[in-house]
PDB file of C-alpha atoms and ligand atoms in Angstrom:
ATOM      1  CA  UNK A  94      -6.721  -2.555  14.506  1.00 77.00           C
ATOM      2  CA  UNK A  95      -5.802  -6.327  15.880  1.00 79.00           C
ATOM      3  CA  UNK A  96      -2.443  -6.327  13.163  1.00 87.00           C
ATOM      4  CA  UNK A  97       0.061  -3.578  13.085  1.00 91.00           C
ATOM      5  CA  UNK A  98       1.627  -3.423   9.960  1.00 97.00           C
ATOM      6  CA  UNK A  99       3.260  -0.053  10.781  1.00 97.00           C
ATOM      7  CA  UNK A 100       5.633   1.097  13.844  1.00 97.00           C
ATOM      8  CA  UNK A 101       3.224  -0.119  16.904  1.00 94.00           C
ATOM      9  CA  UNK A 102       3.881   3.182  18.854  1.00 95.00           C
ATOM     10  CA  UNK A 103       2.148   4.982  15.823  1.00 94.00           C
ATOM     11  CA  UNK A 104      -0.497   2.304  15.577  1.00 91.00           C
ATOM     12  CA  UNK A 105      -1.670   3.194  19.295  1.00 92.00           C
ATOM     13  CA  UNK A 106      -1.957   6.770  18.549  1.00 93.00           C
ATOM     14  CA  UNK A 107      -5.040   5.647  16.336  1.00 93.00           C
ATOM     15  CA  UNK A 108      -5.938   5.347  12.811  1.00 95.00           C
ATOM     16  CA  UNK A 109      -8.279   7.633  10.987  1.00 96.00           C
ATOM     17  CA  UNK A 110      -9.862   6.800   7.387  1.00 96.00           C
ATOM     18  CA  UNK A 111      -8.444   8.614   4.472  1.00 96.00           C
ATOM     19  CA  UNK A 112     -10.772   9.797   1.394  1.00 95.00           C
ATOM     20  CA  UNK A 113      -9.076  10.116  -1.946  1.00 94.00           C
ATOM     21  CA  UNK A 114     -11.909   9.252  -4.047  1.00 94.00           C
ATOM     22  CA  UNK A 115     -13.344  10.940  -6.680  1.00 91.00           C
ATOM     23  CA  UNK A 116     -16.095  11.474  -4.562  1.00 93.00           C
ATOM     24  CA  UNK A 117     -14.473  13.659  -1.716  1.00 94.00           C
ATOM     25  CA  UNK A 118     -15.142  17.513  -3.036  1.00 93.00           C
ATOM     26  CA  UNK A 119     -11.611  18.707  -1.826  1.00 93.00           C
ATOM     27  CA  UNK A 120     -10.193  16.699  -4.762  1.00 90.00           C
ATOM     28  CA  UNK A 121     -12.438  18.752  -7.390  1.00 89.00           C
ATOM     29  CA  UNK A 122     -10.754  21.822  -6.093  1.00 91.00           C
ATOM     30  CA  UNK A 123      -7.218  20.647  -4.947  1.00 91.00           C
ATOM     31  CA  UNK A 124      -4.788  18.366  -6.984  1.00 88.00           C
ATOM     32  CA  UNK A 125      -4.450  15.189  -5.063  1.00 85.00           C
ATOM     33  CA  UNK A 126      -1.055  14.461  -7.365  1.00 84.00           C
ATOM     34  CA  UNK A 127       1.017  17.374  -5.675  1.00 89.00           C
ATOM     35  CA  UNK A 128       2.823  15.852  -2.930  1.00 90.00           C
ATOM     36  CA  UNK A 129       2.664  18.753  -0.656  1.00 92.00           C
ATOM     37  CA  UNK A 130      -1.133  19.408  -0.716  1.00 93.00           C
ATOM     38  CA  UNK A 131      -1.617  15.689  -0.005  1.00 92.00           C
ATOM     39  CA  UNK A 132       0.954  15.943   2.971  1.00 93.00           C
ATOM     40  CA  UNK A 133      -0.703  18.944   4.383  1.00 94.00           C
ATOM     41  CA  UNK A 134      -4.397  17.229   3.776  1.00 96.00           C
ATOM     42  CA  UNK A 135      -3.282  14.545   5.707  1.00 95.00           C
ATOM     43  CA  UNK A 136      -1.806  16.733   8.304  1.00 95.00           C
ATOM     44  CA  UNK A 137      -5.430  18.584   8.355  1.00 96.00           C
ATOM     45  CA  UNK A 138      -7.163  14.936   8.964  1.00 96.00           C
ATOM     46  CA  UNK A 139      -4.956  13.825  11.628  1.00 96.00           C
ATOM     47  CA  UNK A 140      -5.668  17.117  13.652  1.00 96.00           C
ATOM     48  CA  UNK A 141      -9.230  16.807  12.972  1.00 96.00           C
ATOM     49  CA  UNK A 142      -9.269  13.236  13.929  1.00 96.00           C
ATOM     50  CA  UNK A 143      -7.140  13.310  16.975  1.00 96.00           C
ATOM     51  CA  UNK A 144      -5.355  10.372  15.635  1.00 96.00           C
ATOM     52  CA  UNK A 145      -2.137   9.768  13.752  1.00 96.00           C
ATOM     53  CA  UNK A 146      -2.209   7.161  11.095  1.00 96.00           C
ATOM     54  CA  UNK A 147      -4.321   7.632   8.285  1.00 96.00           C
ATOM     55  CA  UNK A 148      -5.563   4.735   6.439  1.00 97.00           C
ATOM     56  CA  UNK A 149      -7.911   3.620   3.438  1.00 96.00           C
ATOM     57  CA  UNK A 150      -8.040   3.222  -0.231  1.00 95.00           C
ATOM     58  CA  UNK A 151      -9.506  -0.815  -1.000  1.00 96.00           C
ATOM     59  CA  UNK A 152     -11.251  -0.526  -4.334  1.00 96.00           C
ATOM     60  CA  UNK A 153     -11.260   3.336  -4.119  1.00 95.00           C
ATOM     61  CA  UNK A 154     -12.046   5.320  -7.498  1.00 94.00           C
ATOM     62  CA  UNK A 155      -8.765   7.901  -7.061  1.00 90.00           C
ATOM     63  CA  UNK A 156      -8.532  10.810  -9.201  1.00 80.00           C
ATOM     64  CA  UNK A 157      -5.038  10.423  -8.620  1.00 77.00           C
ATOM     65  CA  UNK A 158      -4.578   8.072 -11.335  1.00 73.00           C
ATOM     66  CA  UNK A 159      -6.800   9.575 -13.906  1.00 67.00           C
ATOM     67  CA  UNK A 160      -4.303  12.546 -13.916  1.00 65.00           C
ATOM     68  CA  UNK A 161      -1.340  10.065 -14.616  1.00 70.00           C
ATOM     69  CA  UNK A 162      -0.813   8.582 -17.865  1.00 72.00           C
ATOM     70  CA  UNK A 163       1.236   5.762 -16.316  1.00 73.00           C
ATOM     71  CA  UNK A 164      -2.535   4.386 -15.498  1.00 74.00           C
ATOM     72  CA  UNK A 165      -4.026   5.321 -19.018  1.00 73.00           C
ATOM     73  CA  UNK A 166      -2.647   3.342 -21.309  1.00 74.00           C
ATOM     74  CA  UNK A 167      -5.554   2.276 -23.426  1.00 75.00           C
ATOM     75  CA  UNK A 168      -8.017   1.547 -20.547  1.00 81.00           C
ATOM     76  CA  UNK A 169      -7.970   4.239 -17.295  1.00 83.00           C
ATOM     77  CA  UNK A 170      -6.840   2.104 -14.392  1.00 88.00           C
ATOM     78  CA  UNK A 171      -8.042   4.256 -11.381  1.00 90.00           C
ATOM     79  CA  UNK A 172      -9.248   1.683  -8.898  1.00 94.00           C
ATOM     80  CA  UNK A 173      -6.884   0.983  -5.925  1.00 96.00           C
ATOM     81  CA  UNK A 174      -6.568  -2.950  -5.111  1.00 97.00           C
ATOM     82  CA  UNK A 175      -4.687  -2.284  -1.733  1.00 97.00           C
ATOM     83  CA  UNK A 176      -5.254  -0.376   1.484  1.00 97.00           C
ATOM     84  CA  UNK A 177      -2.815   2.488   2.123  1.00 97.00           C
ATOM     85  CA  UNK A 178      -1.538   3.697   5.294  1.00 97.00           C
ATOM     86  CA  UNK A 179      -0.107   6.877   5.925  1.00 96.00           C
ATOM     87  CA  UNK A 180       2.840   7.643   7.985  1.00 96.00           C
ATOM     88  CA  UNK A 181       6.201   9.484   8.088  1.00 96.00           C
ATOM     89  CA  UNK A 182       9.445   8.407   5.888  1.00 97.00           C
ATOM     90  CA  UNK A 183      11.317   6.195   8.182  1.00 98.00           C
ATOM     91  CA  UNK A 184       8.479   4.772   9.786  1.00 98.00           C
ATOM     92  CA  UNK A 185       9.026   0.819  10.384  1.00 98.00           C
ATOM     93  CA  UNK A 186       6.968  -1.714   8.373  1.00 98.00           C
ATOM     94  CA  UNK A 187       6.310  -4.885   9.814  1.00 97.00           C
ATOM     95  CA  UNK A 188       5.202  -8.485   8.624  1.00 97.00           C
ATOM     96  CA  UNK A 189       1.564  -9.415   8.756  1.00 95.00           C
ATOM     97  CA  UNK A 190       2.525 -12.959   9.498  1.00 96.00           C
ATOM     98  CA  UNK A 191       5.224 -15.286   9.788  1.00 97.00           C
ATOM     99  CA  UNK A 192       6.378 -15.949   6.070  1.00 97.00           C
ATOM    100  CA  UNK A 193       9.295 -16.186   3.797  1.00 98.00           C
ATOM    101  CA  UNK A 194      10.522 -13.413   0.681  1.00 98.00           C
ATOM    102  CA  UNK A 195       8.499 -14.814  -1.997  1.00 98.00           C
ATOM    103  CA  UNK A 196      10.362 -11.666  -4.189  1.00 98.00           C
ATOM    104  CA  UNK A 197      11.432  -8.031  -4.449  1.00 98.00           C
ATOM    105  CA  UNK A 198      12.010  -5.174  -6.810  1.00 98.00           C
ATOM    106  CA  UNK A 199      12.841  -1.907  -7.043  1.00 97.00           C
ATOM    107  CA  UNK A 200      10.030  -0.727  -8.971  1.00 96.00           C
ATOM    108  CA  UNK A 201      11.654   3.133  -9.795  1.00 95.00           C
ATOM    109  CA  UNK A 202       9.754   4.421 -12.359  1.00 91.00           C
ATOM    110  CA  UNK A 203       7.458   7.707 -11.622  1.00 88.00           C
ATOM    111  CA  UNK A 204       4.261   6.406 -10.163  1.00 90.00           C
ATOM    112  CA  UNK A 205       5.012   3.221  -9.489  1.00 94.00           C
ATOM    113  CA  UNK A 206       5.469   1.209  -6.024  1.00 96.00           C
ATOM    114  CA  UNK A 207       9.418   1.864  -5.648  1.00 97.00           C
ATOM    115  CA  UNK A 208      11.037  -0.628  -3.578  1.00 98.00           C
ATOM    116  CA  UNK A 209       8.909  -3.546  -3.319  1.00 98.00           C
ATOM    117  CA  UNK A 210       8.364  -6.818  -1.033  1.00 98.00           C
ATOM    118  CA  UNK A 211       6.495  -9.779  -1.118  1.00 98.00           C
ATOM    119  CA  UNK A 212       6.390 -12.242   1.205  1.00 98.00           C
ATOM    120  CA  UNK A 213       4.479 -15.915   1.105  1.00 98.00           C
ATOM    121  CA  UNK A 214       2.356 -17.197   4.084  1.00 98.00           C
ATOM    122  CA  UNK A 215       0.836 -20.490   5.207  1.00 97.00           C
ATOM    123  CA  UNK A 216      -2.809 -19.533   6.600  1.00 93.00           C
ATOM    124  CA  UNK A 217      -4.335 -22.615   7.836  1.00 92.00           C
ATOM    125  CA  UNK A 218      -3.243 -24.821   4.739  1.00 95.00           C
ATOM    126  CA  UNK A 219      -3.908 -21.597   2.099  1.00 95.00           C
ATOM    127  CA  UNK A 220      -1.465 -20.089   0.757  1.00 97.00           C
ATOM    128  CA  UNK A 221      -1.569 -16.156   0.531  1.00 98.00           C
ATOM    129  CA  UNK A 222       0.977 -13.423  -0.476  1.00 98.00           C
ATOM    130  CA  UNK A 223       1.403  -9.707   0.828  1.00 98.00           C
ATOM    131  CA  UNK A 224       2.530  -7.187  -1.124  1.00 98.00           C
ATOM    132  CA  UNK A 225       4.441  -3.924   0.753  1.00 98.00           C
ATOM    133  CA  UNK A 226       5.033  -1.067  -1.481  1.00 98.00           C
ATOM    134  CA  UNK A 227       6.875   2.381  -1.470  1.00 98.00           C
ATOM    135  CA  UNK A 228       9.559   1.341   1.027  1.00 98.00           C
ATOM    136  CA  UNK A 229      13.199   2.791   1.841  1.00 98.00           C
ATOM    137  CA  UNK A 230      15.472   1.815  -0.916  1.00 98.00           C
ATOM    138  CA  UNK A 231      18.146   0.861   2.041  1.00 97.00           C
ATOM    139  CA  UNK A 232      15.768  -2.189   3.039  1.00 97.00           C
ATOM    140  CA  UNK A 233      16.323  -3.578  -0.811  1.00 96.00           C
ATOM    141  CA  UNK A 234      19.659  -4.890  -0.201  1.00 95.00           C
ATOM    142  CA  UNK A 235      18.388  -6.947   3.493  1.00 94.00           C
ATOM    143  CA  UNK A 236      15.889  -8.787   1.363  1.00 97.00           C
ATOM    144  CA  UNK A 237      16.783 -12.427   0.276  1.00 98.00           C
ATOM    145  CA  UNK A 238      14.180 -14.859  -1.666  1.00 98.00           C
ATOM    146  CA  UNK A 239      13.447 -17.311   0.639  1.00 98.00           C
ATOM    147  CA  UNK A 240      14.438 -15.874   3.613  1.00 97.00           C
ATOM    148  CA  UNK A 241      11.967 -15.807   7.274  1.00 97.00           C
ATOM    149  CA  UNK A 242      10.034 -13.037   8.553  1.00 97.00           C
ATOM    150  CA  UNK A 243       8.448 -13.588  12.041  1.00 97.00           C
ATOM    151  CA  UNK A 244       5.062 -12.193  12.202  1.00 95.00           C
ATOM    152  CA  UNK A 245       5.199  -8.537  13.379  1.00 95.00           C
ATOM    153  CA  UNK A 246       9.272  -8.137  12.908  1.00 97.00           C
ATOM    154  CA  UNK A 247      10.527  -5.284  11.178  1.00 98.00           C
ATOM    155  CA  UNK A 248      10.842  -6.023   7.442  1.00 98.00           C
ATOM    156  CA  UNK A 249      11.230  -2.389   6.137  1.00 98.00           C
ATOM    157  CA  UNK A 250      11.157   1.006   6.244  1.00 98.00           C
ATOM    158  CA  UNK A 251       8.869   3.940   4.576  1.00 98.00           C
ATOM    159  CA  UNK A 252      10.713   5.410   1.697  1.00 98.00           C
ATOM    160  CA  UNK A 253      10.984   9.029   0.807  1.00 97.00           C
ATOM    161  CA  UNK A 254       8.658  10.823  -2.004  1.00 95.00           C
ATOM    162  CA  UNK A 255      12.545  10.583  -3.592  1.00 95.00           C
ATOM    163  CA  UNK A 256      12.427   6.472  -3.737  1.00 96.00           C
ATOM    164  CA  UNK A 257       8.880   5.952  -3.251  1.00 95.00           C
ATOM    165  CA  UNK A 258       7.849   6.408  -6.829  1.00 93.00           C
ATOM    166  CA  UNK A 259       7.097  10.270  -6.183  1.00 91.00           C
ATOM    167  CA  UNK A 260       3.710   9.872  -3.161  1.00 92.00           C
ATOM    168  CA  UNK A 261       3.566  11.255   0.239  1.00 93.00           C
ATOM    169  CA  UNK A 262       5.278   8.429   2.462  1.00 96.00           C
ATOM    170  CA  UNK A 263       3.029   5.881   2.825  1.00 97.00           C
ATOM    171  CA  UNK A 264       2.594   1.788   2.582  1.00 98.00           C
ATOM    172  CA  UNK A 265       0.571   0.430   0.008  1.00 98.00           C
ATOM    173  CA  UNK A 266      -0.385  -3.284   1.113  1.00 98.00           C
ATOM    174  CA  UNK A 267      -2.162  -5.619  -0.551  1.00 98.00           C
ATOM    175  CA  UNK A 268      -3.028  -9.280  -0.392  1.00 98.00           C
ATOM    176  CA  UNK A 269      -3.209 -12.084  -3.260  1.00 98.00           C
ATOM    177  CA  UNK A 270      -4.128 -15.613  -3.367  1.00 98.00           C
ATOM    178  CA  UNK A 271      -2.081 -15.954  -6.660  1.00 98.00           C
ATOM    179  CA  UNK A 272       0.784 -14.049  -8.084  1.00 98.00           C
ATOM    180  CA  UNK A 273       0.021 -14.730 -11.533  1.00 97.00           C
ATOM    181  CA  UNK A 274       3.540 -15.029 -12.192  1.00 98.00           C
ATOM    182  CA  UNK A 275       4.762 -11.969 -11.072  1.00 98.00           C
ATOM    183  CA  UNK A 276       7.832 -11.469  -9.322  1.00 98.00           C
ATOM    184  CA  UNK A 277       8.304  -8.276  -6.869  1.00 98.00           C
ATOM    185  CA  UNK A 278       5.625  -6.593  -8.194  1.00 98.00           C
ATOM    186  CA  UNK A 279       1.983  -7.036  -9.171  1.00 98.00           C
ATOM    187  CA  UNK A 280      -0.826  -4.579 -10.186  1.00 96.00           C
ATOM    188  CA  UNK A 281      -2.243  -2.008  -7.556  1.00 96.00           C
ATOM    189  CA  UNK A 282      -4.726  -0.181  -9.411  1.00 95.00           C
ATOM    190  CA  UNK A 283      -7.259  -1.690 -11.868  1.00 94.00           C
ATOM    191  CA  UNK A 284      -9.812  -0.569 -14.271  1.00 93.00           C
ATOM    192  CA  UNK A 285     -13.435  -1.110 -13.656  1.00 93.00           C
ATOM    193  CA  UNK A 286     -13.834  -3.734 -16.510  1.00 93.00           C
ATOM    194  CA  UNK A 287     -10.553  -5.685 -14.835  1.00 94.00           C
ATOM    195  CA  UNK A 288     -12.140  -6.114 -11.577  1.00 95.00           C
ATOM    196  CA  UNK A 289     -14.194  -9.329 -12.207  1.00 95.00           C
ATOM    197  CA  UNK A 290     -10.550 -10.915 -12.983  1.00 95.00           C
ATOM    198  CA  UNK A 291      -9.543  -9.869  -9.661  1.00 96.00           C
ATOM    199  CA  UNK A 292     -12.060 -11.140  -7.529  1.00 91.00           C
ATOM    200  CA  UNK A 293     -10.861 -14.125  -6.367  1.00 93.00           C
ATOM    201  CA  UNK A 294      -7.411 -12.959  -6.711  1.00 97.00           C
ATOM    202  CA  UNK A 295      -7.122  -9.918  -4.656  1.00 98.00           C
ATOM    203  CA  UNK A 296      -8.357 -10.057  -1.164  1.00 97.00           C
ATOM    204  CA  UNK A 297      -9.595  -7.435   0.915  1.00 96.00           C
ATOM    205  CA  UNK A 298      -6.574  -6.312   2.815  1.00 96.00           C
ATOM    206  CA  UNK A 299      -8.738  -4.805   5.847  1.00 94.00           C
ATOM    207  CA  UNK A 300     -10.306  -8.523   6.386  1.00 93.00           C
ATOM    208  CA  UNK A 301      -7.016  -9.492   7.561  1.00 91.00           C
ATOM    209  CA  UNK A 302      -6.057  -6.079   9.846  1.00 90.00           C
ATOM    210  CA  UNK A 303      -9.171  -5.402  11.739  1.00 82.00           C
TER     211      UNK A 303
HETATM  212 ZN1  LIG B 555      -1.576   2.296  -2.802  1.00 83.87          ZN
END
């Protein structure tokens, strides 16, 4: 991994792919929405892979959302648009590139992002936006719209399940070319029927990290 969004010392301990998809037989027998089950599964995977940071989820279809009514209003939104990196609460989160704070919010309803920061970057003349979700509440007071962060600078910390929307601690990272008017928020999960409309707006986050 070329760029480190989490504590570089943890990144040195290596990444392993985490499969939360409906195709993973483990989630047919176990409840992915149960934080302790999820936590235990990640710990086991850490040991069996001999690496520390669990990563994955871009365009992954997840049972997690199929069970949550927040994602089932009219259509089932169960396809994940960002990448998740799983590490303990309190782990530092770092800016992917130099950029300014576009917006931020505490999206506090259960299943949402919790504290969320969006940075705006200029990469070779193109504007892109990076979204960092499931952060710590303490960080929200430190952000200001227009504030400039340098590449790799600490921008936040991972939140606990009590503050991050109710998930095992992880970073939701997503890259957009257009904010579509959103402030401090952007859909992180979509229905299959909606994917076409996000095709040119939500980019593959892994292509920026590898
Ligand atoms: Zn996510």
